[in-house]
């Protein structure tokens, strides 16, 4: 999925044991061709809550990237930072059509990176975010999945509150 409201690095550094992780500024994720934002299904991030497309944006649709290894890190719910985005099953080799959801665990199976050039989000498996079914105009409530490849669409970026 191409990004709409991307990121800017913040100066905050969070000690996590002996590892120091930095966080991006909060941002929103928007599906480019439909204009829909990525939301937690039902409105609030929680254990095994799926990510879906939805009209409009709100504070609960904000994410931040918690960098762990170079450009790789966790996409964390800004409203409920206990939860980060995972592929269903949490595997590093998640396959095509694997749904994305919120989960508490922090491990390499939950690593994502943001490509600023293509404005896409890629999982550690090499697969990118897509609306389920690949529709350019998904309806509200359409799930988000991993899939090989992406379509490039130039977009504008913006951070901060909706």
CSV table of C-alpha atoms in Angstrom, one decimal:
chain,number,residue,atom,x,y,z
A,1,UNK,CA,0.0,0.0,0.0
A,2,UNK,CA,1.4,3.4,-0.8
A,3,UNK,CA,1.7,5.7,2.1
A,4,UNK,CA,0.0,9.0,2.5
A,5,UNK,CA,1.1,10.4,5.8
A,6,UNK,CA,4.6,9.1,6.2
A,7,UNK,CA,7.1,9.8,8.9
A,8,UNK,CA,9.9,12.0,10.1
A,9,UNK,CA,12.4,10.7,12.5
A,10,UNK,CA,11.9,12.0,16.1
A,11,UNK,CA,14.8,12.6,18.4
A,12,UNK,CA,13.4,10.2,21.0
A,13,UNK,CA,15.5,7.2,21.9
A,14,UNK,CA,14.0,4.4,24.0
A,15,UNK,CA,16.3,2.1,25.9
A,16,UNK,CA,15.1,-1.5,25.6
A,17,UNK,CA,17.6,-3.5,27.7
A,18,UNK,CA,20.9,-3.1,26.1
A,19,UNK,CA,19.4,-2.1,22.7
A,20,UNK,CA,18.4,1.5,22.0
A,21,UNK,CA,15.5,1.9,19.6
A,22,UNK,CA,14.5,5.2,18.0
A,23,UNK,CA,10.9,6.0,17.0
A,24,UNK,CA,9.6,7.9,14.0
A,25,UNK,CA,7.1,10.6,14.5
A,26,UNK,CA,3.4,9.4,14.4
A,27,UNK,CA,1.9,9.0,10.9
A,28,UNK,CA,-1.2,7.7,9.2
A,29,UNK,CA,-1.3,5.1,6.4
A,30,UNK,CA,-3.5,5.8,3.5
A,31,UNK,CA,-4.3,3.5,0.5
A,32,UNK,CA,-3.5,5.8,-2.4
A,33,UNK,CA,-6.0,4.9,-5.1
A,34,UNK,CA,-9.0,4.7,-2.8
A,35,UNK,CA,-8.1,7.4,-0.3
A,36,UNK,CA,-9.1,5.1,2.5
A,37,UNK,CA,-7.0,5.1,5.7
A,38,UNK,CA,-5.8,2.0,7.5
A,39,UNK,CA,-7.8,1.4,10.7
A,40,UNK,CA,-7.9,-1.3,13.4
A,41,UNK,CA,-11.1,-3.3,12.7
A,42,UNK,CA,-13.7,-2.1,15.2
A,43,UNK,CA,-11.8,1.1,15.8
A,44,UNK,CA,-9.3,0.1,18.5
A,45,UNK,CA,-6.0,-1.8,18.4
A,46,UNK,CA,-6.2,-5.0,20.4
A,47,UNK,CA,-5.0,-8.6,20.5
A,48,UNK,CA,-5.5,-10.1,17.0
A,49,UNK,CA,-7.4,-7.1,15.7
A,50,UNK,CA,-7.2,-7.0,11.9
A,51,UNK,CA,-6.2,-4.0,9.9
A,52,UNK,CA,-8.8,-2.7,7.4
A,53,UNK,CA,-9.4,0.1,5.0
A,54,UNK,CA,-11.9,2.8,6.2
A,55,UNK,CA,-13.1,6.2,5.3
A,56,UNK,CA,-11.7,9.0,7.4
A,57,UNK,CA,-9.0,9.3,10.0
A,58,UNK,CA,-8.7,9.7,13.7
A,59,UNK,CA,-6.0,9.6,16.4
A,60,UNK,CA,-6.5,5.8,16.7
A,61,UNK,CA,-5.3,5.5,13.0
A,62,UNK,CA,-1.9,6.8,13.9
A,63,UNK,CA,1.2,4.6,13.8
A,64,UNK,CA,4.9,5.0,14.5
A,65,UNK,CA,7.8,2.9,13.4
A,66,UNK,CA,10.0,1.7,16.2
A,67,UNK,CA,13.4,1.0,14.5
A,68,UNK,CA,15.2,-2.1,15.6
A,69,UNK,CA,17.7,-3.2,12.9
A,70,UNK,CA,18.6,-0.5,10.4
A,71,UNK,CA,15.5,0.4,8.4
A,72,UNK,CA,13.5,-2.5,9.9
A,73,UNK,CA,11.2,-2.2,12.9
A,74,UNK,CA,7.8,-2.5,14.4
A,75,UNK,CA,4.7,-0.6,13.2
A,76,UNK,CA,3.2,0.3,16.5
A,77,UNK,CA,-0.3,1.6,17.3
A,78,UNK,CA,0.2,5.2,18.6
A,79,UNK,CA,-3.1,5.0,20.6
A,80,UNK,CA,-2.2,1.7,22.2
A,81,UNK,CA,1.6,1.0,22.0
A,82,UNK,CA,1.2,-2.4,23.5
A,83,UNK,CA,0.3,-3.6,20.0
A,84,UNK,CA,2.3,-3.7,16.8
A,85,UNK,CA,1.4,-5.0,13.3
A,86,UNK,CA,2.0,-8.6,12.6
A,87,UNK,CA,1.3,-11.0,9.8
A,88,UNK,CA,-1.2,-13.6,11.0
A,89,UNK,CA,0.9,-16.3,12.5
A,90,UNK,CA,3.9,-13.9,13.1
A,91,UNK,CA,6.2,-15.7,10.6
A,92,UNK,CA,9.3,-14.1,9.0
A,93,UNK,CA,8.4,-16.0,5.8
A,94,UNK,CA,4.7,-15.0,5.7
A,95,UNK,CA,3.2,-15.9,2.3
A,96,UNK,CA,0.9,-14.2,-0.1
A,97,UNK,CA,-2.6,-13.3,1.2
A,98,UNK,CA,-1.5,-13.4,4.9
A,99,UNK,CA,-3.7,-11.0,6.8
A,100,UNK,CA,-2.2,-8.2,9.0
A,101,UNK,CA,-3.3,-7.7,12.6
A,102,UNK,CA,-2.3,-6.2,15.9
A,103,UNK,CA,-0.4,-8.4,18.4
A,104,UNK,CA,1.7,-7.8,21.5
A,105,UNK,CA,4.8,-9.8,20.5
A,106,UNK,CA,8.0,-8.0,19.4
A,107,UNK,CA,10.2,-10.4,17.2
A,108,UNK,CA,11.6,-10.4,13.7
A,109,UNK,CA,8.4,-11.9,12.2
A,110,UNK,CA,6.8,-8.4,12.9
A,111,UNK,CA,9.6,-6.4,11.1
A,112,UNK,CA,8.5,-3.9,8.5
A,113,UNK,CA,10.3,-1.2,6.6
A,114,UNK,CA,9.0,1.9,4.7
A,115,UNK,CA,10.3,2.6,1.2
A,116,UNK,CA,10.2,6.4,0.8
A,117,UNK,CA,10.7,6.2,-2.9
A,118,UNK,CA,7.8,3.8,-3.7
A,119,UNK,CA,5.8,4.9,-0.7
A,120,UNK,CA,5.2,1.3,0.3
A,121,UNK,CA,5.4,-0.9,3.4
A,122,UNK,CA,7.4,-4.1,3.1
A,123,UNK,CA,7.4,-7.0,5.5
A,124,UNK,CA,10.7,-8.9,6.3
A,125,UNK,CA,9.4,-11.7,4.0
A,126,UNK,CA,9.8,-9.2,1.0
A,127,UNK,CA,6.0,-8.9,0.5
A,128,UNK,CA,4.2,-5.6,0.5
A,129,UNK,CA,0.9,-4.4,2.0
A,130,UNK,CA,-2.1,-4.7,-0.3
A,131,UNK,CA,-5.9,-4.5,0.2
A,132,UNK,CA,-7.3,-8.1,0.3
A,133,UNK,CA,-8.3,-9.0,-3.3
A,134,UNK,CA,-6.0,-6.4,-4.8
A,135,UNK,CA,-8.9,-4.0,-5.6
A,136,UNK,CA,-7.8,-0.4,-6.5
A,137,UNK,CA,-11.0,0.8,-4.8
A,138,UNK,CA,-11.5,-1.4,-1.8
A,139,UNK,CA,-14.6,-0.8,0.3
A,140,UNK,CA,-14.5,0.1,4.0
A,141,UNK,CA,-13.7,-2.9,6.1
A,142,UNK,CA,-11.6,-4.6,3.5
A,143,UNK,CA,-8.7,-6.4,5.1
A,144,UNK,CA,-5.0,-5.7,4.5
A,145,UNK,CA,-2.7,-8.6,3.4
A,146,UNK,CA,0.8,-9.2,2.3
A,147,UNK,CA,1.5,-9.9,-1.4
A,148,UNK,CA,4.4,-10.0,-3.8
A,149,UNK,CA,5.2,-6.7,-5.5
A,150,UNK,CA,3.5,-3.3,-5.5
A,151,UNK,CA,2.2,-0.6,-7.8
A,152,UNK,CA,4.0,2.7,-7.7
A,153,UNK,CA,1.9,5.9,-7.2
A,154,UNK,CA,3.5,9.2,-6.2
A,155,UNK,CA,1.8,10.7,-3.2
A,156,UNK,CA,2.2,13.6,-0.8
A,157,UNK,CA,3.4,13.0,2.8
A,158,UNK,CA,2.4,14.6,6.1
A,159,UNK,CA,2.9,13.8,9.7
A,160,UNK,CA,1.1,14.7,12.9
A,161,UNK,CA,-2.5,14.6,14.0
A,162,UNK,CA,-5.4,14.0,11.6
